[in-house]
Amino acid sequence: MSKALFIVDVQNDFTEGGALGVDGGDAVAEGVTRYLEAHAGEYAVIVASRDWHDPDNDNGGHFADGEPDFVGTWPVHCVAGTAGAEYDEGFVTDAVTHHVHKGQGKPAYSLFEGVTDEGDTVAHLLEAHGVLDVDIVGIATDYCVRASALDAIEHGRRVRILTDLVAGVAAESSEATLVELAHAGAVLAESGV
Ligand SMILES: [Zn+2]
C-alpha cells in the first residue's frame, strides 16, 4: 500500500503578487517545502501540477472577456512559458516525482485532467504505483484543491487534506469546501510543519 502526495498549482500567479494571487499562497509554498524535507520519503509518488494555459485564446471561456466573476471566469493567469506559470520560488521541487500540466485551451481545475511530462494521466500513475492513500496540499482550496480531492475520492482513494498547507480564493468558500470534502469522505489533518 503506497501513498501519493498531490501538490496543486503552487505557482507565481496564485501566490501574493500574482495575477490571481491568494492570501497565504507564499506561506503554502514555504510550508510545502518544509513538509517535503521531513516527509518526502513516505510517498511513492509526489505529483505537482501547474495550470498551463494557451496564450492565444480564452481557454474555453476560462479567461474573462471583460470583468471576471472569480467563480467561472478569471483574469488572464498561468500562461504557458511565462513567469506567472512557474512554480513559486518558495516551493523547492527536488522531491517531486511527476510534473503535471493542465488547462491547455480549456478550464481544468482537477489535476486528474492533466498529463505528466511523460504523457501519463494521474489516474494511471496511481494504478501503476498501487496508491491507495492520497494527501493533498496547494492552491486554491475552493477550486483546484477541491476538484482534485473530489476526483481522488471518485477514483476510490482515501484522501487527506493537510489544512495548514492549502490556501483559497475566498475565506467563506474555502471553509465550505473543507466541510464538503469532509462529508465526501476526506480526512482533514494538519501537516505538523
Ligand atoms: Zn486556470
PDB file of C-alpha atoms and ligand atoms in Angstrom:
ATOM      1  CA  MET A   1       0.000   0.000   0.000  1.00  0.00           C
ATOM      2  CA  SER A   2       1.630   3.177  -1.056  1.00  0.00           C
ATOM      3  CA  LYS A   3       0.905   6.837  -0.668  1.00  0.00           C
ATOM      4  CA  ALA A   4       0.874   9.787  -3.047  1.00  0.00           C
ATOM      5  CA  LEU A   5       1.192  13.486  -2.360  1.00  0.00           C
ATOM      6  CA  PHE A   6      -0.551  15.974  -4.657  1.00  0.00           C
ATOM      7  CA  ILE A   7       0.889  19.498  -4.677  1.00  0.00           C
ATOM      8  CA  VAL A   8      -1.705  21.531  -6.545  1.00  0.00           C
ATOM      9  CA  ASP A   9      -0.807  24.683  -8.524  1.00  0.00           C
ATOM     10  CA  VAL A  10       1.790  26.319  -6.251  1.00  0.00           C
ATOM     11  CA  GLN A  11       2.554  28.850  -8.984  1.00  0.00           C
ATOM     12  CA  ASN A  12       3.555  32.521  -9.031  1.00  0.00           C
ATOM     13  CA  ASP A  13       0.215  33.686 -10.431  1.00  0.00           C
ATOM     14  CA  PHE A  14      -1.612  32.070  -7.479  1.00  0.00           C
ATOM     15  CA  THR A  15       0.635  33.461  -4.730  1.00  0.00           C
ATOM     16  CA  GLU A  16       0.981  37.026  -3.442  1.00  0.00           C
ATOM     17  CA  GLY A  17       1.723  39.479  -6.253  1.00  0.00           C
ATOM     18  CA  GLY A  18       0.469  37.114  -8.965  1.00  0.00           C
ATOM     19  CA  ALA A  19      -2.338  37.687 -11.472  1.00  0.00           C
ATOM     20  CA  LEU A  20      -4.695  35.705  -9.240  1.00  0.00           C
ATOM     21  CA  GLY A  21      -2.711  35.707  -6.009  1.00  0.00           C
ATOM     22  CA  VAL A  22      -4.424  34.324  -2.911  1.00  0.00           C
ATOM     23  CA  ASP A  23      -3.645  35.317   0.678  1.00  0.00           C
ATOM     24  CA  GLY A  24      -1.358  32.746   2.244  1.00  0.00           C
ATOM     25  CA  GLY A  25      -0.024  31.427  -1.068  1.00  0.00           C
ATOM     26  CA  ASP A  26       3.622  32.190  -0.283  1.00  0.00           C
ATOM     27  CA  ALA A  27       3.224  30.571   3.139  1.00  0.00           C
ATOM     28  CA  VAL A  28       1.853  27.444   1.451  1.00  0.00           C
ATOM     29  CA  ALA A  29       4.861  27.328  -0.898  1.00  0.00           C
ATOM     30  CA  GLU A  30       7.317  27.553   2.001  1.00  0.00           C
ATOM     31  CA  GLY A  31       5.305  25.155   4.145  1.00  0.00           C
ATOM     32  CA  VAL A  32       5.203  22.559   1.360  1.00  0.00           C
ATOM     33  CA  THR A  33       8.996  22.793   1.063  1.00  0.00           C
ATOM     34  CA  ARG A  34       9.407  22.173   4.808  1.00  0.00           C
ATOM     35  CA  TYR A  35       6.904  19.306   4.625  1.00  0.00           C
ATOM     36  CA  LEU A  36       8.834  17.671   1.773  1.00  0.00           C
ATOM     37  CA  GLU A  37      12.123  17.975   3.697  1.00  0.00           C
ATOM     38  CA  ALA A  38      10.576  15.962   6.518  1.00  0.00           C
ATOM     39  CA  HIS A  39       8.162  13.623   4.722  1.00  0.00           C
ATOM     40  CA  ALA A  40       9.045  13.133   1.031  1.00  0.00           C
ATOM     41  CA  GLY A  41      10.358   9.647   1.768  1.00  0.00           C
ATOM     42  CA  GLU A  42       6.907   8.451   2.844  1.00  0.00           C
ATOM     43  CA  TYR A  43       5.452   8.883  -0.632  1.00  0.00           C
ATOM     44  CA  ALA A  44       5.787   6.558  -3.620  1.00  0.00           C
ATOM     45  CA  VAL A  45       4.575   9.320  -5.907  1.00  0.00           C
ATOM     46  CA  ILE A  46       4.796  13.095  -5.476  1.00  0.00           C
ATOM     47  CA  VAL A  47       2.788  14.883  -8.151  1.00  0.00           C
ATOM     48  CA  ALA A  48       2.997  18.655  -8.645  1.00  0.00           C
ATOM     49  CA  SER A  49       0.530  20.282 -11.027  1.00  0.00           C
ATOM     50  CA  ARG A  50       0.648  23.544 -12.947  1.00  0.00           C
ATOM     51  CA  ASP A  51      -2.223  25.384 -14.551  1.00  0.00           C
ATOM     52  CA  TRP A  52      -0.828  25.921 -18.049  1.00  0.00           C
ATOM     53  CA  HIS A  53      -2.995  27.978 -20.368  1.00  0.00           C
ATOM     54  CA  ASP A  54      -2.699  28.898 -24.034  1.00  0.00           C
ATOM     55  CA  PRO A  55      -1.511  32.448 -24.765  1.00  0.00           C
ATOM     56  CA  ASP A  56      -3.583  32.975 -27.910  1.00  0.00           C
ATOM     57  CA  ASN A  57      -7.169  32.119 -26.886  1.00  0.00           C
ATOM     58  CA  ASP A  58      -9.554  32.427 -23.917  1.00  0.00           C
ATOM     59  CA  ASN A  59      -9.020  28.787 -22.932  1.00  0.00           C
ATOM     60  CA  GLY A  60     -12.607  27.741 -23.358  1.00  0.00           C
ATOM     61  CA  GLY A  61     -14.079  30.858 -21.748  1.00  0.00           C
ATOM     62  CA  HIS A  62     -11.843  30.444 -18.655  1.00  0.00           C
ATOM     63  CA  PHE A  63     -10.246  33.873 -19.243  1.00  0.00           C
ATOM     64  CA  ALA A  64     -12.832  36.642 -18.797  1.00  0.00           C
ATOM     65  CA  ASP A  65     -13.907  38.699 -21.775  1.00  0.00           C
ATOM     66  CA  GLY A  66     -14.241  41.881 -19.704  1.00  0.00           C
ATOM     67  CA  GLU A  67     -14.698  41.732 -15.939  1.00  0.00           C
ATOM     68  CA  PRO A  68     -14.018  38.310 -14.389  1.00  0.00           C
ATOM     69  CA  ASP A  69     -16.593  36.963 -11.899  1.00  0.00           C
ATOM     70  CA  PHE A  70     -13.936  34.989  -9.944  1.00  0.00           C
ATOM     71  CA  VAL A  71     -16.185  31.917  -9.990  1.00  0.00           C
ATOM     72  CA  GLY A  72     -16.182  30.718 -13.592  1.00  0.00           C
ATOM     73  CA  THR A  73     -14.207  33.447 -15.343  1.00  0.00           C
ATOM     74  CA  TRP A  74     -10.815  34.733 -14.295  1.00  0.00           C
ATOM     75  CA  PRO A  75      -8.167  37.293 -15.139  1.00  0.00           C
ATOM     76  CA  VAL A  76      -5.504  36.022 -17.526  1.00  0.00           C
ATOM     77  CA  HIS A  77      -3.236  33.725 -15.469  1.00  0.00           C
ATOM     78  CA  CYS A  78      -0.699  30.919 -15.791  1.00  0.00           C
ATOM     79  CA  VAL A  79       0.014  31.379 -19.475  1.00  0.00           C
ATOM     80  CA  ALA A  80       2.375  28.616 -20.600  1.00  0.00           C
ATOM     81  CA  GLY A  81       6.002  29.661 -20.547  1.00  0.00           C
ATOM     82  CA  THR A  82       5.504  32.890 -18.565  1.00  0.00           C
ATOM     83  CA  ALA A  83       6.920  33.627 -15.104  1.00  0.00           C
ATOM     84  CA  GLY A  84       3.391  33.557 -13.671  1.00  0.00           C
ATOM     85  CA  ALA A  85       3.021  29.915 -14.684  1.00  0.00           C
ATOM     86  CA  GLU A  86       6.247  28.826 -12.963  1.00  0.00           C
ATOM     87  CA  TYR A  87       6.300  27.293  -9.509  1.00  0.00           C
ATOM     88  CA  ASP A  88       6.524  29.819  -6.678  1.00  0.00           C
ATOM     89  CA  GLU A  89      10.165  30.405  -5.682  1.00  0.00           C
ATOM     90  CA  GLY A  90       9.423  29.238  -2.142  1.00  0.00           C
ATOM     91  CA  PHE A  91       8.481  25.768  -3.376  1.00  0.00           C
ATOM     92  CA  VAL A  92      11.594  23.590  -3.761  1.00  0.00           C
ATOM     93  CA  THR A  93      10.600  20.918  -6.259  1.00  0.00           C
ATOM     94  CA  ASP A  94      13.541  18.484  -5.960  1.00  0.00           C
ATOM     95  CA  ALA A  95      11.405  15.755  -4.380  1.00  0.00           C
ATOM     96  CA  VAL A  96       8.649  15.956  -6.988  1.00  0.00           C
ATOM     97  CA  THR A  97       8.499  12.726  -8.996  1.00  0.00           C
ATOM     98  CA  HIS A  98       5.919  13.790 -11.608  1.00  0.00           C
ATOM     99  CA  HIS A  99       5.064  17.196 -13.055  1.00  0.00           C
ATOM    100  CA  VAL A 100       1.556  17.626 -14.457  1.00  0.00           C
ATOM    101  CA  HIS A 101       0.364  20.358 -16.832  1.00  0.00           C
ATOM    102  CA  LYS A 102      -3.368  21.055 -17.181  1.00  0.00           C
ATOM    103  CA  GLY A 103      -5.645  23.640 -18.767  1.00  0.00           C
ATOM    104  CA  GLN A 104      -4.192  23.946 -22.258  1.00  0.00           C
ATOM    105  CA  GLY A 105      -7.042  25.592 -24.167  1.00  0.00           C
ATOM    106  CA  LYS A 106      -9.691  24.771 -21.566  1.00  0.00           C
ATOM    107  CA  PRO A 107     -10.541  25.166 -17.889  1.00  0.00           C
ATOM    108  CA  ALA A 108      -9.063  22.329 -15.821  1.00  0.00           C
ATOM    109  CA  TYR A 109      -9.422  22.550 -12.054  1.00  0.00           C
ATOM    110  CA  SER A 110      -8.537  18.954 -11.204  1.00  0.00           C
ATOM    111  CA  LEU A 111      -5.056  17.589 -11.772  1.00  0.00           C
ATOM    112  CA  PHE A 112      -6.735  14.388 -12.995  1.00  0.00           C
ATOM    113  CA  GLU A 113      -7.486  16.428 -16.141  1.00  0.00           C
ATOM    114  CA  GLY A 114      -3.790  16.965 -16.831  1.00  0.00           C
ATOM    115  CA  VAL A 115      -0.941  14.808 -18.074  1.00  0.00           C
ATOM    116  CA  THR A 116       2.585  14.237 -16.799  1.00  0.00           C
ATOM    117  CA  ASP A 117       5.674  15.229 -18.760  1.00  0.00           C
ATOM    118  CA  GLU A 118       5.753  11.564 -19.817  1.00  0.00           C
ATOM    119  CA  GLY A 119       2.195  11.832 -21.203  1.00  0.00           C
ATOM    120  CA  ASP A 120       0.651   9.763 -18.425  1.00  0.00           C
ATOM    121  CA  THR A 121      -2.593  10.532 -16.571  1.00  0.00           C
ATOM    122  CA  VAL A 122      -2.647  10.827 -12.797  1.00  0.00           C
ATOM    123  CA  ALA A 123      -5.270   8.068 -12.618  1.00  0.00           C
ATOM    124  CA  HIS A 124      -2.879   5.683 -14.392  1.00  0.00           C
ATOM    125  CA  LEU A 125       0.031   6.792 -12.237  1.00  0.00           C
ATOM    126  CA  LEU A 126      -1.894   5.876  -9.067  1.00  0.00           C
ATOM    127  CA  GLU A 127      -2.804   2.478 -10.515  1.00  0.00           C
ATOM    128  CA  ALA A 128       0.749   1.790 -11.637  1.00  0.00           C
ATOM    129  CA  HIS A 129       2.152   2.520  -8.155  1.00  0.00           C
ATOM    130  CA  GLY A 130      -0.612   0.803  -6.184  1.00  0.00           C
ATOM    131  CA  VAL A 131      -1.523   4.038  -4.456  1.00  0.00           C
ATOM    132  CA  LEU A 132      -4.455   3.836  -2.026  1.00  0.00           C
ATOM    133  CA  ASP A 133      -3.840   6.955   0.051  1.00  0.00           C
ATOM    134  CA  VAL A 134      -3.531  10.481  -1.299  1.00  0.00           C
ATOM    135  CA  ASP A 135      -2.519  13.550   0.702  1.00  0.00           C
ATOM    136  CA  ILE A 136      -3.325  16.905  -0.884  1.00  0.00           C
ATOM    137  CA  VAL A 137      -1.827  20.381  -0.417  1.00  0.00           C
ATOM    138  CA  GLY A 138      -1.753  23.515  -2.553  1.00  0.00           C
ATOM    139  CA  ILE A 139      -3.843  26.271  -4.118  1.00  0.00           C
ATOM    140  CA  ALA A 140      -6.681  27.082  -4.319  1.00  0.00           C
ATOM    141  CA  THR A 141      -8.646  25.269  -1.630  1.00  0.00           C
ATOM    142  CA  ASP A 142     -12.024  26.224  -3.118  1.00  0.00           C
ATOM    143  CA  TYR A 143     -11.155  25.397  -6.758  1.00  0.00           C
ATOM    144  CA  CYS A 144      -8.278  23.185  -7.847  1.00  0.00           C
ATOM    145  CA  VAL A 145      -7.619  21.523  -4.480  1.00  0.00           C
ATOM    146  CA  ARG A 146     -11.360  20.865  -4.189  1.00  0.00           C
ATOM    147  CA  ALA A 147     -11.693  19.389  -7.698  1.00  0.00           C
ATOM    148  CA  SER A 148      -8.554  17.259  -7.325  1.00  0.00           C
ATOM    149  CA  ALA A 149      -9.725  15.909  -3.950  1.00  0.00           C
ATOM    150  CA  LEU A 150     -13.206  15.044  -5.227  1.00  0.00           C
ATOM    151  CA  ASP A 151     -11.671  13.249  -8.222  1.00  0.00           C
ATOM    152  CA  ALA A 152      -9.301  11.287  -5.980  1.00  0.00           C
ATOM    153  CA  ILE A 153     -12.266  10.179  -3.842  1.00  0.00           C
ATOM    154  CA  GLU A 154     -14.205   9.355  -7.027  1.00  0.00           C
ATOM    155  CA  HIS A 155     -11.246   7.180  -8.059  1.00  0.00           C
ATOM    156  CA  GLY A 156     -11.588   5.252  -4.797  1.00  0.00           C
ATOM    157  CA  ARG A 157      -8.633   6.712  -2.908  1.00  0.00           C
ATOM    158  CA  ARG A 158      -8.502   7.629   0.761  1.00  0.00           C
ATOM    159  CA  VAL A 159      -7.869  11.353   0.831  1.00  0.00           C
ATOM    160  CA  ARG A 160      -6.336  13.601   3.467  1.00  0.00           C
ATOM    161  CA  ILE A 161      -6.268  17.371   3.139  1.00  0.00           C
ATOM    162  CA  LEU A 162      -3.384  18.993   5.018  1.00  0.00           C
ATOM    163  CA  THR A 163      -5.361  22.059   6.018  1.00  0.00           C
ATOM    164  CA  ASP A 164      -2.404  24.221   7.062  1.00  0.00           C
ATOM    165  CA  LEU A 165      -0.842  23.733   3.598  1.00  0.00           C
ATOM    166  CA  VAL A 166      -3.742  24.964   1.466  1.00  0.00           C
ATOM    167  CA  ALA A 167      -4.893  28.499   0.640  1.00  0.00           C
ATOM    168  CA  GLY A 168      -8.111  29.597  -1.032  1.00  0.00           C
ATOM    169  CA  VAL A 169      -9.561  32.370  -3.166  1.00  0.00           C
ATOM    170  CA  ALA A 170     -12.223  33.326  -0.601  1.00  0.00           C
ATOM    171  CA  ALA A 171     -12.458  32.505   3.124  1.00  0.00           C
ATOM    172  CA  GLU A 172     -16.121  31.535   3.063  1.00  0.00           C
ATOM    173  CA  SER A 173     -15.948  29.187   0.069  1.00  0.00           C
ATOM    174  CA  SER A 174     -12.705  27.673   1.364  1.00  0.00           C
ATOM    175  CA  GLU A 175     -14.325  26.889   4.701  1.00  0.00           C
ATOM    176  CA  ALA A 176     -17.364  25.448   2.898  1.00  0.00           C
ATOM    177  CA  THR A 177     -15.068  23.358   0.705  1.00  0.00           C
ATOM    178  CA  LEU A 178     -13.375  21.726   3.694  1.00  0.00           C
ATOM    179  CA  VAL A 179     -16.788  20.840   5.127  1.00  0.00           C
ATOM    180  CA  GLU A 180     -17.877  19.460   1.741  1.00  0.00           C
ATOM    181  CA  LEU A 181     -14.704  17.377   1.393  1.00  0.00           C
ATOM    182  CA  ALA A 182     -15.071  16.014   4.914  1.00  0.00           C
ATOM    183  CA  HIS A 183     -18.649  14.975   4.108  1.00  0.00           C
ATOM    184  CA  ALA A 184     -17.373  13.341   0.914  1.00  0.00           C
ATOM    185  CA  GLY A 185     -15.000  11.223   3.000  1.00  0.00           C
ATOM    186  CA  ALA A 186     -11.764  13.203   3.137  1.00  0.00           C
ATOM    187  CA  VAL A 187      -9.837  13.406   6.389  1.00  0.00           C
ATOM    188  CA  LEU A 188      -8.832  16.913   7.449  1.00  0.00           C
ATOM    189  CA  ALA A 189      -5.401  16.857   9.084  1.00  0.00           C
ATOM    190  CA  GLU A 190      -2.506  19.146   9.978  1.00  0.00           C
ATOM    191  CA  SER A 191       0.909  18.718   8.418  1.00  0.00           C
ATOM    192  CA  GLY A 192       2.827  19.323  11.643  1.00  0.00           C
ATOM    193  CA  VAL A 193       5.425  21.537   9.916  1.00  0.00           C
TER     194      VAL A 193
HETATM  195 ZN    ZN B   1      -6.761  28.445 -14.924  1.00  0.00          ZN
END
